[in-house]
Amino acid sequence: MKIENIKKYAILLGFSVAFTAGTTLAAQEGNDKESASDKLLTEVMSLLDEVETNSPKSQSDIKTIRQKLTRFKKLGLSVSDDNSPELMFSRMGATTNAYSRNNKAKRVAFYNSCRNLNDEDLKNKLHNECAKHTAYNYKEARKFMYTQIDNKNGTLECVYTGKTVNVPAGKMPSGNEINCEHTWPQSKGATGDAKSDMHHLFPADPDANCTRGSFPFGTADSSNLKFNEGGSKFDGNVFEVRKQHRGNVARAMFYFSTVYEMPIDEKQEATLRKWHKEDPVDANEIARNDAIEALQHNRNPYIDHPEYVDKIKDF
């Protein structure tokens, strides 16, 4: 790689890391102190200037630069392991690390402030916190879901049937292969920012997604099934979710109701509360909550604190 190109990559690196991490550190430490990322960037640029001026015949200076750049890994930078000093900057990684690191204490403090709250007081507190999030358009939200949040080593799994489709890295699947399921139906109020809120979006097989439509969740009548696949069922009136995803659906619905202040009908709520108990939070659901937080900058509190469901009488 030409020296001039190395410098371009480093400049891009500096602006990206300094913006996502350095500015946060400066805010924490005070404006009179130079951020850690700014100091590292200054060292890197100085070395690059020396390389450009002296045009060394050996790779020793390049090696030194690479050693300096690896110190950015904690801020989300990945440096290639080959002999060429090519940089792979991950915007997602930097954002994830910086956001999580600087908001963990704030999150703990917030949940501590909810400790003695119940019913409307708790629900209002959660609403005020969770409603403040970064909203994406629907196209962006779907891309995040398909390529990052729910993509497991190039595979997407339908949350209703367990069917899987292969999706190459960075590619978007065809609508004939997989759909974006709105746990809270669009026709029932998931419009505007709510339409692209990733906490209630999940990949679903087109047939299962179409079958569920905007029907409420419930226990299907096994004697009159119109759909029965992978553990999910539909009897023409209610859609019953397979056991592996029941709790996820319940907590997504409780989240949506809280954030967008939309009520859940009494019969459906009773089913969701039951599913919430039957299918408790697991590691995958926590990891998904983390991944969405890194992008959307809010969390589903009913995943972090499942006991909140019992502290709220009516959603």
GROMACS .gro file of C-alpha atoms in nm:
model
  315
    1MET     CA    1   0.000   0.000   0.000
    2LYS     CA    2   0.126   0.352  -0.084
    3ILE     CA    3   0.220   0.580   0.204
    4GLU     CA    4  -0.037   0.838   0.095
    5ASN     CA    5  -0.309   0.577   0.122
    6ILE     CA    6  -0.192   0.474   0.470
    7LYS     CA    7  -0.230   0.834   0.577
    8LYS     CA    8  -0.581   0.856   0.437
    9TYR     CA    9  -0.684   0.547   0.629
   10ALA     CA   10  -0.533   0.687   0.947
   11ILE     CA   11  -0.717   1.016   0.907
   12LEU     CA   12  -1.046   0.833   0.866
   13LEU     CA   13  -0.960   0.625   1.169
   14GLY     CA   14  -0.882   0.931   1.374
   15PHE     CA   15  -1.205   1.112   1.296
   16SER     CA   16  -1.417   0.803   1.357
   17VAL     CA   17  -1.258   0.696   1.684
   18ALA     CA   18  -1.217   1.048   1.814
   19PHE     CA   19  -1.584   1.118   1.747
   20THR     CA   20  -1.725   0.801   1.904
   21ALA     CA   21  -1.482   0.758   2.191
   22GLY     CA   22  -1.258   1.060   2.229
   23THR     CA   23  -1.534   1.315   2.263
   24THR     CA   24  -1.701   1.104   2.529
   25LEU     CA   25  -1.379   1.073   2.725
   26ALA     CA   26  -1.321   1.447   2.698
   27ALA     CA   27  -1.667   1.515   2.833
   28GLN     CA   28  -1.600   1.287   3.126
   29GLU     CA   29  -1.253   1.415   3.208
   30GLY     CA   30  -1.311   1.784   3.130
   31ASN     CA   31  -1.248   1.990   2.818
   32ASP     CA   32  -0.906   2.099   2.944
   33LYS     CA   33  -0.771   1.748   2.913
   34GLU     CA   34  -0.673   1.587   2.586
   35SER     CA   35  -0.864   1.262   2.524
   36ALA     CA   36  -0.678   0.931   2.507
   37SER     CA   37  -0.779   0.883   2.145
   38ASP     CA   38  -0.647   1.230   2.049
   39LYS     CA   39  -0.311   1.151   2.204
   40LEU     CA   40  -0.285   0.823   2.017
   41LEU     CA   41  -0.389   0.989   1.693
   42THR     CA   42  -0.119   1.255   1.733
   43GLU     CA   43   0.146   0.985   1.777
   44VAL     CA   44   0.025   0.794   1.474
   45MET     CA   45   0.015   1.097   1.247
   46SER     CA   46   0.363   1.202   1.357
   47LEU     CA   47   0.502   0.862   1.267
   48LEU     CA   48   0.326   0.867   0.932
   49ASP     CA   49   0.483   1.202   0.855
   50GLU     CA   50   0.825   1.057   0.925
   51VAL     CA   51   0.760   0.760   0.700
   52GLU     CA   52   0.637   0.985   0.420
   53THR     CA   53   0.941   1.212   0.450
   54ASN     CA   54   1.213   0.951   0.482
   55SER     CA   55   1.066   0.678   0.261
   56PRO     CA   56   1.234   0.400   0.457
   57LYS     CA   57   1.346   0.092   0.273
   58SER     CA   58   1.279  -0.135   0.568
   59GLN     CA   59   0.949  -0.228   0.731
   60SER     CA   60   1.061  -0.128   1.082
   61ASP     CA   61   0.876   0.204   1.083
   62ILE     CA   62   0.563   0.040   0.943
   63LYS     CA   63   0.584  -0.215   1.223
   64THR     CA   64   0.601   0.064   1.480
   65ILE     CA   65   0.293   0.227   1.329
   66ARG     CA   66   0.105  -0.099   1.342
   67GLN     CA   67   0.194  -0.141   1.710
   68LYS     CA   68   0.057   0.205   1.784
   69LEU     CA   69  -0.262   0.138   1.591
   70THR     CA   70  -0.332  -0.185   1.774
   71ARG     CA   71  -0.382   0.023   2.086
   72PHE     CA   72  -0.706   0.142   1.924
   73LYS     CA   73  -0.851  -0.207   1.946
   74LYS     CA   74  -1.013  -0.125   2.279
   75LEU     CA   75  -1.198   0.153   2.099
   76GLY     CA   76  -1.328  -0.082   1.832
   77LEU     CA   77  -1.050  -0.094   1.571
   78SER     CA   78  -0.944  -0.417   1.406
   79VAL     CA   79  -0.600  -0.425   1.245
   80SER     CA   80  -0.524  -0.684   0.978
   81ASP     CA   81  -0.260  -0.945   1.057
   82ASP     CA   82  -0.091  -0.955   0.717
   83ASN     CA   83   0.226  -0.765   0.625
   84SER     CA   84   0.047  -0.470   0.469
   85PRO     CA   85  -0.071  -0.202   0.713
   86GLU     CA   86  -0.435  -0.204   0.601
   87LEU     CA   87  -0.687  -0.096   0.860
   88MET     CA   88  -1.031  -0.240   0.911
   89PHE     CA   89  -1.230   0.013   1.111
   90SER     CA   90  -1.558  -0.117   1.248
   91ARG     CA   91  -1.810   0.162   1.310
   92MET     CA   92  -2.036  -0.085   1.484
   93GLY     CA   93  -1.757  -0.202   1.713
   94ALA     CA   94  -1.650   0.146   1.815
   95THR     CA   95  -2.005   0.256   1.878
   96THR     CA   96  -2.086  -0.058   2.074
   97ASN     CA   97  -1.781  -0.038   2.299
   98ALA     CA   98  -1.800   0.334   2.364
   99TYR     CA   99  -2.173   0.336   2.427
  100SER     CA  100  -2.178   0.032   2.653
  101ARG     CA  101  -1.873   0.139   2.850
  102ASN     CA  102  -2.000   0.488   2.921
  103ASN     CA  103  -2.363   0.400   2.991
  104LYS     CA  104  -2.333   0.095   3.215
  105ALA     CA  105  -2.317   0.301   3.534
  106LYS     CA  106  -2.603   0.520   3.415
  107ARG     CA  107  -2.813   0.210   3.344
  108VAL     CA  108  -2.750   0.067   3.690
  109ALA     CA  109  -2.842   0.401   3.849
  110PHE     CA  110  -3.163   0.419   3.647
  111TYR     CA  111  -3.276   0.070   3.744
  112ASN     CA  112  -3.194   0.146   4.108
  113SER     CA  113  -3.426   0.444   4.086
  114CYS     CA  114  -3.706   0.207   3.976
  115ARG     CA  115  -3.664  -0.028   4.270
  116ASN     CA  116  -3.958   0.094   4.477
  117LEU     CA  117  -4.194   0.182   4.193
  118ASN     CA  118  -4.503  -0.011   4.083
  119ASP     CA  119  -4.783   0.004   3.827
  120GLU     CA  120  -4.826   0.339   3.649
  121ASP     CA  121  -4.534   0.499   3.830
  122LEU     CA  122  -4.298   0.226   3.711
  123LYS     CA  123  -4.446   0.215   3.362
  124ASN     CA  124  -4.415   0.592   3.323
  125LYS     CA  125  -4.057   0.586   3.447
  126LEU     CA  126  -3.967   0.313   3.197
  127HIS     CA  127  -4.147   0.497   2.919
  128ASN     CA  128  -3.957   0.820   2.980
  129GLU     CA  129  -3.626   0.635   2.967
  130CYS     CA  130  -3.688   0.393   2.681
  131ALA     CA  131  -3.874   0.632   2.452
  132LYS     CA  132  -3.551   0.831   2.415
  133HIS     CA  133  -3.378   0.632   2.144
  134THR     CA  134  -3.219   0.664   1.803
  135ALA     CA  135  -3.483   0.603   1.537
  136TYR     CA  136  -3.386   0.457   1.200
  137ASN     CA  137  -3.592   0.428   0.888
  138TYR     CA  138  -3.746   0.090   0.812
  139LYS     CA  139  -3.491  -0.001   0.545
  140GLU     CA  140  -3.203   0.064   0.784
  141ALA     CA  141  -3.368  -0.128   1.069
  142ARG     CA  142  -3.429  -0.432   0.849
  143LYS     CA  143  -3.070  -0.428   0.730
  144PHE     CA  144  -2.940  -0.418   1.087
  145MET     CA  145  -3.169  -0.705   1.182
  146TYR     CA  146  -3.081  -0.925   0.883
  147THR     CA  147  -2.707  -0.859   0.868
  148GLN     CA  148  -2.612  -0.806   1.233
  149ILE     CA  149  -2.863  -0.854   1.511
  150ASP     CA  150  -3.020  -1.186   1.409
  151ASN     CA  151  -2.759  -1.312   1.166
  152LYS     CA  152  -2.578  -1.609   1.318
  153ASN     CA  153  -2.277  -1.702   1.105
  154GLY     CA  154  -2.462  -1.630   0.782
  155THR     CA  155  -2.791  -1.788   0.891
  156LEU     CA  156  -3.129  -1.636   0.977
  157GLU     CA  157  -3.389  -1.840   1.166
  158CYS     CA  158  -3.763  -1.788   1.159
  159VAL     CA  159  -3.872  -1.715   1.515
  160TYR     CA  160  -4.205  -1.893   1.459
  161THR     CA  161  -4.109  -2.212   1.275
  162GLY     CA  162  -3.735  -2.257   1.320
  163LYS     CA  163  -3.679  -2.260   0.943
  164THR     CA  164  -3.342  -2.121   0.840
  165VAL     CA  165  -3.207  -1.941   0.534
  166ASN     CA  166  -2.846  -1.874   0.442
  167VAL     CA  167  -2.755  -1.509   0.404
  168PRO     CA  168  -2.398  -1.423   0.294
  169ALA     CA  169  -2.222  -1.161   0.504
  170GLY     CA  170  -2.347  -0.812   0.433
  171LYS     CA  171  -2.621  -0.931   0.196
  172MET     CA  172  -2.995  -0.876   0.229
  173PRO     CA  173  -3.223  -1.179   0.193
  174SER     CA  174  -3.503  -1.197  -0.060
  175GLY     CA  175  -3.857  -1.131   0.061
  176ASN     CA  176  -3.942  -1.478  -0.066
  177GLU     CA  177  -3.691  -1.626   0.180
  178ILE     CA  178  -3.754  -1.432   0.499
  179ASN     CA  179  -3.974  -1.147   0.619
  180CYS     CA  180  -3.951  -0.886   0.892
  181GLU     CA  181  -4.217  -0.968   1.150
  182HIS     CA  182  -4.367  -0.683   1.349
  183THR     CA  183  -4.454  -0.842   1.681
  184TRP     CA  184  -4.685  -0.547   1.737
  185PRO     CA  185  -4.866  -0.530   1.400
  186GLN     CA  186  -4.838  -0.223   1.183
  187SER     CA  187  -5.215  -0.215   1.143
  188LYS     CA  188  -5.247  -0.198   1.523
  189GLY     CA  189  -5.022   0.104   1.566
  190ALA     CA  190  -4.664   0.012   1.473
  191THR     CA  191  -4.620   0.311   1.243
  192GLY     CA  192  -4.365   0.590   1.217
  193ASP     CA  193  -4.067   0.532   1.445
  194ALA     CA  194  -4.248   0.235   1.600
  195LYS     CA  195  -4.245   0.055   1.265
  196SER     CA  196  -3.866   0.036   1.272
  197ASP     CA  197  -3.815  -0.019   1.646
  198MET     CA  198  -3.587  -0.323   1.645
  199HIS     CA  199  -3.693  -0.443   1.988
  200HIS     CA  200  -4.011  -0.586   1.835
  201LEU     CA  201  -3.881  -0.682   1.488
  202PHE     CA  202  -3.782  -1.043   1.419
  203PRO     CA  203  -3.705  -1.257   1.111
  204ALA     CA  204  -3.995  -1.482   1.010
  205ASP     CA  205  -4.076  -1.727   0.735
  206PRO     CA  206  -4.306  -1.556   0.479
  207ASP     CA  207  -4.587  -1.811   0.525
  208ALA     CA  208  -4.575  -1.785   0.904
  209ASN     CA  209  -4.556  -1.406   0.889
  210CYS     CA  210  -4.852  -1.387   0.651
  211THR     CA  211  -5.052  -1.634   0.860
  212ARG     CA  212  -5.000  -1.443   1.182
  213GLY     CA  213  -5.086  -1.113   1.010
  214SER     CA  214  -5.235  -0.883   1.273
  215PHE     CA  215  -5.412  -1.153   1.470
  216PRO     CA  216  -5.364  -1.145   1.849
  217PHE     CA  217  -5.149  -1.394   2.033
  218GLY     CA  218  -5.323  -1.668   2.225
  219THR     CA  219  -5.370  -2.041   2.272
  220ALA     CA  220  -5.494  -2.191   1.947
  221ASP     CA  221  -5.775  -2.445   1.934
  222SER     CA  222  -5.593  -2.764   1.836
  223SER     CA  223  -5.911  -2.912   1.689
  224ASN     CA  224  -5.942  -2.640   1.427
  225LEU     CA  225  -5.590  -2.550   1.312
  226LYS     CA  226  -5.531  -2.358   0.990
  227PHE     CA  227  -5.154  -2.350   1.044
  228ASN     CA  228  -4.927  -2.579   1.245
  229GLU     CA  229  -4.553  -2.563   1.185
  230GLY     CA  230  -4.245  -2.573   1.405
  231GLY     CA  231  -4.454  -2.547   1.720
  232SER     CA  232  -4.649  -2.237   1.620
  233LYS     CA  233  -5.022  -2.269   1.551
  234PHE     CA  234  -5.312  -2.068   1.415
  235ASP     CA  235  -5.681  -2.151   1.445
  236GLY     CA  236  -5.826  -1.859   1.252
  237ASN     CA  237  -5.861  -1.639   1.560
  238VAL     CA  238  -5.535  -1.636   1.757
  239PHE     CA  239  -5.173  -1.715   1.680
  240GLU     CA  240  -4.989  -1.942   1.924
  241VAL     CA  241  -4.611  -1.901   1.927
  242ARG     CA  242  -4.373  -2.195   1.966
  243LYS     CA  243  -4.229  -2.243   2.313
  244GLN     CA  244  -3.877  -2.120   2.223
  245HIS     CA  245  -4.001  -1.771   2.136
  246ARG     CA  246  -4.306  -1.719   2.359
  247GLY     CA  247  -4.127  -1.522   2.628
  248ASN     CA  248  -3.949  -1.308   2.368
  249VAL     CA  249  -4.283  -1.218   2.213
  250ALA     CA  250  -4.434  -1.133   2.551
  251ARG     CA  251  -4.146  -0.906   2.653
  252ALA     CA  252  -4.142  -0.738   2.310
  253MET     CA  253  -4.515  -0.666   2.344
  254PHE     CA  254  -4.475  -0.529   2.698
  255TYR     CA  255  -4.188  -0.310   2.574
  256PHE     CA  256  -4.393  -0.176   2.283
  257SER     CA  257  -4.694  -0.106   2.503
  258THR     CA  258  -4.475   0.083   2.748
  259VAL     CA  259  -4.272   0.288   2.499
  260TYR     CA  260  -4.558   0.380   2.264
  261GLU     CA  261  -4.828   0.394   2.533
  262MET     CA  262  -5.062   0.151   2.361
  263PRO     CA  263  -5.281  -0.085   2.566
  264ILE     CA  264  -5.285  -0.463   2.531
  265ASP     CA  265  -5.630  -0.620   2.547
  266GLU     CA  266  -5.702  -0.813   2.864
  267LYS     CA  267  -5.728  -1.159   2.707
  268GLN     CA  268  -5.407  -1.127   2.508
  269GLU     CA  269  -5.224  -0.980   2.806
  270ALA     CA  270  -5.316  -1.282   3.019
  271THR     CA  271  -5.161  -1.510   2.756
  272LEU     CA  272  -4.848  -1.297   2.730
  273ARG     CA  273  -4.799  -1.297   3.106
  274LYS     CA  274  -4.823  -1.676   3.102
  275TRP     CA  275  -4.570  -1.701   2.817
  276HIS     CA  276  -4.338  -1.461   2.999
  277LYS     CA  277  -4.325  -1.712   3.287
  278GLU     CA  278  -4.303  -2.023   3.070
  279ASP     CA  279  -4.014  -1.896   2.859
  280PRO     CA  280  -3.776  -1.693   3.081
  281VAL     CA  281  -3.500  -1.464   2.957
  282ASP     CA  282  -3.197  -1.649   2.823
  283ALA     CA  283  -2.845  -1.556   2.709
  284ASN     CA  284  -2.949  -1.510   2.346
  285GLU     CA  285  -3.221  -1.264   2.439
  286ILE     CA  286  -2.979  -1.066   2.654
  287ALA     CA  287  -2.723  -1.059   2.371
  288ARG     CA  288  -2.990  -0.934   2.132
  289ASN     CA  289  -3.086  -0.661   2.378
  290ASP     CA  290  -2.719  -0.556   2.391
  291ALA     CA  291  -2.688  -0.554   2.011
  292ILE     CA  292  -2.997  -0.338   1.968
  293GLU     CA  293  -2.884  -0.100   2.241
  294ALA     CA  294  -2.557  -0.044   2.056
  295LEU     CA  295  -2.751   0.077   1.753
  296GLN     CA  296  -3.078   0.215   1.887
  297HIS     CA  297  -2.944   0.338   2.223
  298ASN     CA  298  -3.219   0.198   2.442
  299ARG     CA  299  -3.299  -0.136   2.600
  300ASN     CA  300  -3.599  -0.355   2.668
  301PRO     CA  301  -3.624  -0.323   3.048
  302TYR     CA  302  -3.835  -0.638   3.075
  303ILE     CA  303  -3.537  -0.838   2.956
  304ASP     CA  304  -3.305  -0.672   3.208
  305HIS     CA  305  -3.560  -0.698   3.489
  306PRO     CA  306  -3.829  -0.961   3.414
  307GLU     CA  307  -3.977  -0.902   3.760
  308TYR     CA  308  -4.106  -0.564   3.640
  309VAL     CA  309  -4.386  -0.746   3.458
  310ASP     CA  310  -4.535  -0.858   3.788
  311LYS     CA  311  -4.501  -0.508   3.930
  312ILE     CA  312  -4.727  -0.366   3.661
  313LYS     CA  313  -5.093  -0.472   3.687
  314ASP     CA  314  -5.206  -0.357   3.346
  315PHE     CA  315  -5.032  -0.296   3.016
   0.00000   0.00000   0.00000
